[in-house]
Short mmCIF file of C-alpha atoms in Angstrom, two decimals:
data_model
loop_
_atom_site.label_atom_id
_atom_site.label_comp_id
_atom_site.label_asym_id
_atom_site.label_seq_id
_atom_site.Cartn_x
_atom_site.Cartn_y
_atom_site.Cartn_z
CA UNK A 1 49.57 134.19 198.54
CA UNK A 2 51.77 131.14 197.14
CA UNK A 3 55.08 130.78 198.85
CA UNK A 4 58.14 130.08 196.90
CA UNK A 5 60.78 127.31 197.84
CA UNK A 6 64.36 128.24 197.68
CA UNK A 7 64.94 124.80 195.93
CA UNK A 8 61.70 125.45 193.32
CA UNK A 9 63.53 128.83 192.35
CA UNK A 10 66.81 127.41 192.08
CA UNK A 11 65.56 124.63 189.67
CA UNK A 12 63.07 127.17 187.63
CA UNK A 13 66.09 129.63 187.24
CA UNK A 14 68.51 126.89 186.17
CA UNK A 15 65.91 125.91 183.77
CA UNK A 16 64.75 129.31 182.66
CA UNK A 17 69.16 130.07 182.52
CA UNK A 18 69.54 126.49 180.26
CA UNK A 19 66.63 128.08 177.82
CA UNK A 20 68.47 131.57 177.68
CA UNK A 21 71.46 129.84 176.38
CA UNK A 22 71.01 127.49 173.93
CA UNK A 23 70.75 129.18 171.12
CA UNK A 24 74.65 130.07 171.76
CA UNK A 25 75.62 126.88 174.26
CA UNK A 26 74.16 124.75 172.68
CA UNK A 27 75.57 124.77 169.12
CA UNK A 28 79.09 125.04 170.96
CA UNK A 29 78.79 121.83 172.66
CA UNK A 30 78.06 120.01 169.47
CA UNK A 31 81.18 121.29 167.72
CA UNK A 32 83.16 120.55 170.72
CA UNK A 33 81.27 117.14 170.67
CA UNK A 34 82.32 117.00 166.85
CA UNK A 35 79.10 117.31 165.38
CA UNK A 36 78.04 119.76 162.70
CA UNK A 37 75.84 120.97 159.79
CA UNK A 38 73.78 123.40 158.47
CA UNK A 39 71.37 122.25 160.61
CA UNK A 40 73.12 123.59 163.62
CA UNK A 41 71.83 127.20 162.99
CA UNK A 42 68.74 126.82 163.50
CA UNK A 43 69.57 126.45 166.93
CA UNK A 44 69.29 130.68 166.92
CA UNK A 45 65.92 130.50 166.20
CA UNK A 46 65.42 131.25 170.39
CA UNK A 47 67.00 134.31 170.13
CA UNK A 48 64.82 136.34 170.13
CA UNK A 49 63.68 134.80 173.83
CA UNK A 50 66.62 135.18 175.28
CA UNK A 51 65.91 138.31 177.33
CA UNK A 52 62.92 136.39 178.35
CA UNK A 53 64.58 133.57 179.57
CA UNK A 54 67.48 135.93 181.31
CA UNK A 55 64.46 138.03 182.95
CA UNK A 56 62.70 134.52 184.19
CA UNK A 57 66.61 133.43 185.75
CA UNK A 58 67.35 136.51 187.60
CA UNK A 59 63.42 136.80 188.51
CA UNK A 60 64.19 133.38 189.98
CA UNK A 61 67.03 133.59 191.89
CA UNK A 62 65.85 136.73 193.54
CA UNK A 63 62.97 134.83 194.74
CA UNK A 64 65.28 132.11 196.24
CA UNK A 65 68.03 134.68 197.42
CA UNK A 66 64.98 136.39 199.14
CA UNK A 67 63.92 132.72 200.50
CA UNK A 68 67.28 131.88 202.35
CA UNK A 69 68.33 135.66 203.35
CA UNK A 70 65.14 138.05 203.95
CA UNK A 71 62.72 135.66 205.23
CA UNK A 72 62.81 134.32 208.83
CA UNK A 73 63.32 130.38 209.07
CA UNK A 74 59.86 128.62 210.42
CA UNK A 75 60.65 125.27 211.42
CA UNK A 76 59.10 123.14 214.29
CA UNK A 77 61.81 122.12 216.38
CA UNK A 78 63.73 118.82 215.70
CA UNK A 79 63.18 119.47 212.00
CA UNK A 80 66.13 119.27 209.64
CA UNK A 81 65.41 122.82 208.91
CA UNK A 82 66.58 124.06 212.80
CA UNK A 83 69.66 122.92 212.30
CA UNK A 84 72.38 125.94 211.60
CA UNK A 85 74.15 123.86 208.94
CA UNK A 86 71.25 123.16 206.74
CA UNK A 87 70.90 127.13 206.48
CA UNK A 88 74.68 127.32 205.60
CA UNK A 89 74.46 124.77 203.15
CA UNK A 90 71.45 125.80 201.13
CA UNK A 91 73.05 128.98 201.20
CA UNK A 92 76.45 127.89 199.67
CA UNK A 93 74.66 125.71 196.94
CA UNK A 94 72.53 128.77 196.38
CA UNK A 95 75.67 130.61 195.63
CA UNK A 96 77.26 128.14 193.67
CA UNK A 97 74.06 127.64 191.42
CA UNK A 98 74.08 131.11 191.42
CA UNK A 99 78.10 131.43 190.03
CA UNK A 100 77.15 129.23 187.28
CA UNK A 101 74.16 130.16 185.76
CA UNK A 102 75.76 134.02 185.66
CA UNK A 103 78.71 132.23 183.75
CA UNK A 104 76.08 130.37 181.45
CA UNK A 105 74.31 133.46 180.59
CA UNK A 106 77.83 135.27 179.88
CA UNK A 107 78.59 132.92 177.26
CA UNK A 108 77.15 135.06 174.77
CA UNK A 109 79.04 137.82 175.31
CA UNK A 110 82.00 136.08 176.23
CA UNK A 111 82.17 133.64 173.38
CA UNK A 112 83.29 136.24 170.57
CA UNK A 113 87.00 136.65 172.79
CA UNK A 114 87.23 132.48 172.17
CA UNK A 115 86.84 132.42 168.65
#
């Protein structure tokens, strides 16, 4: 059976979060940017993947959440691994990835109170 990297399941959730929304992200950003058109809504045409995408991000962080907190660490000692800190660290940027991608696929919902 394949294992699963917490850093590989960070980056394929951030990914999978980035494709989830950009059919409402990413036309936002190019107004903000000052940049418009008619051609700017057919950036919905993903919609319809979205719950896809949403599914594949919270698929992926479990996998990484399950990496860092339900797994024991195997390292060989001297490894950067054995050290405490590296644990505490790839668990805070676990969170922090974790904080944003929730608030990137909120935007959606959120984005109607902005308007």
């Amino acid at each position: 059976m394949a294992t699963f990297k917490a850093r590989g399941s960070l980056l394929a959730g951030a990914l999978a979060a980035v494709g989830a929304s950009v059919c409402c992200v990413g036309p936002l950003v190019l107004l903000t940017l000052g940049i418009g058109g008619a051609w700017i809504s057919n950036l919905t045409a993903l919609e319809p993947l979205r719950p896809w995408f949403i599914a594949a991000t919270l698929l992926f962080l479990g996998l990484a959440f399950r990496r860092l907190y339900l797994q024991p660490q195997v390292c060989e000692l001297g490894a950067a691994c054995a050290e405490p800190i590296v644990l505490k660290r790839q668990r805070l940027i676990f969170w922090l990835v974790t904080l944003g991608l929730l608030a990137l696929l909120s935007v959606p919902w959120l984005a109607p109170f902005f308007l």
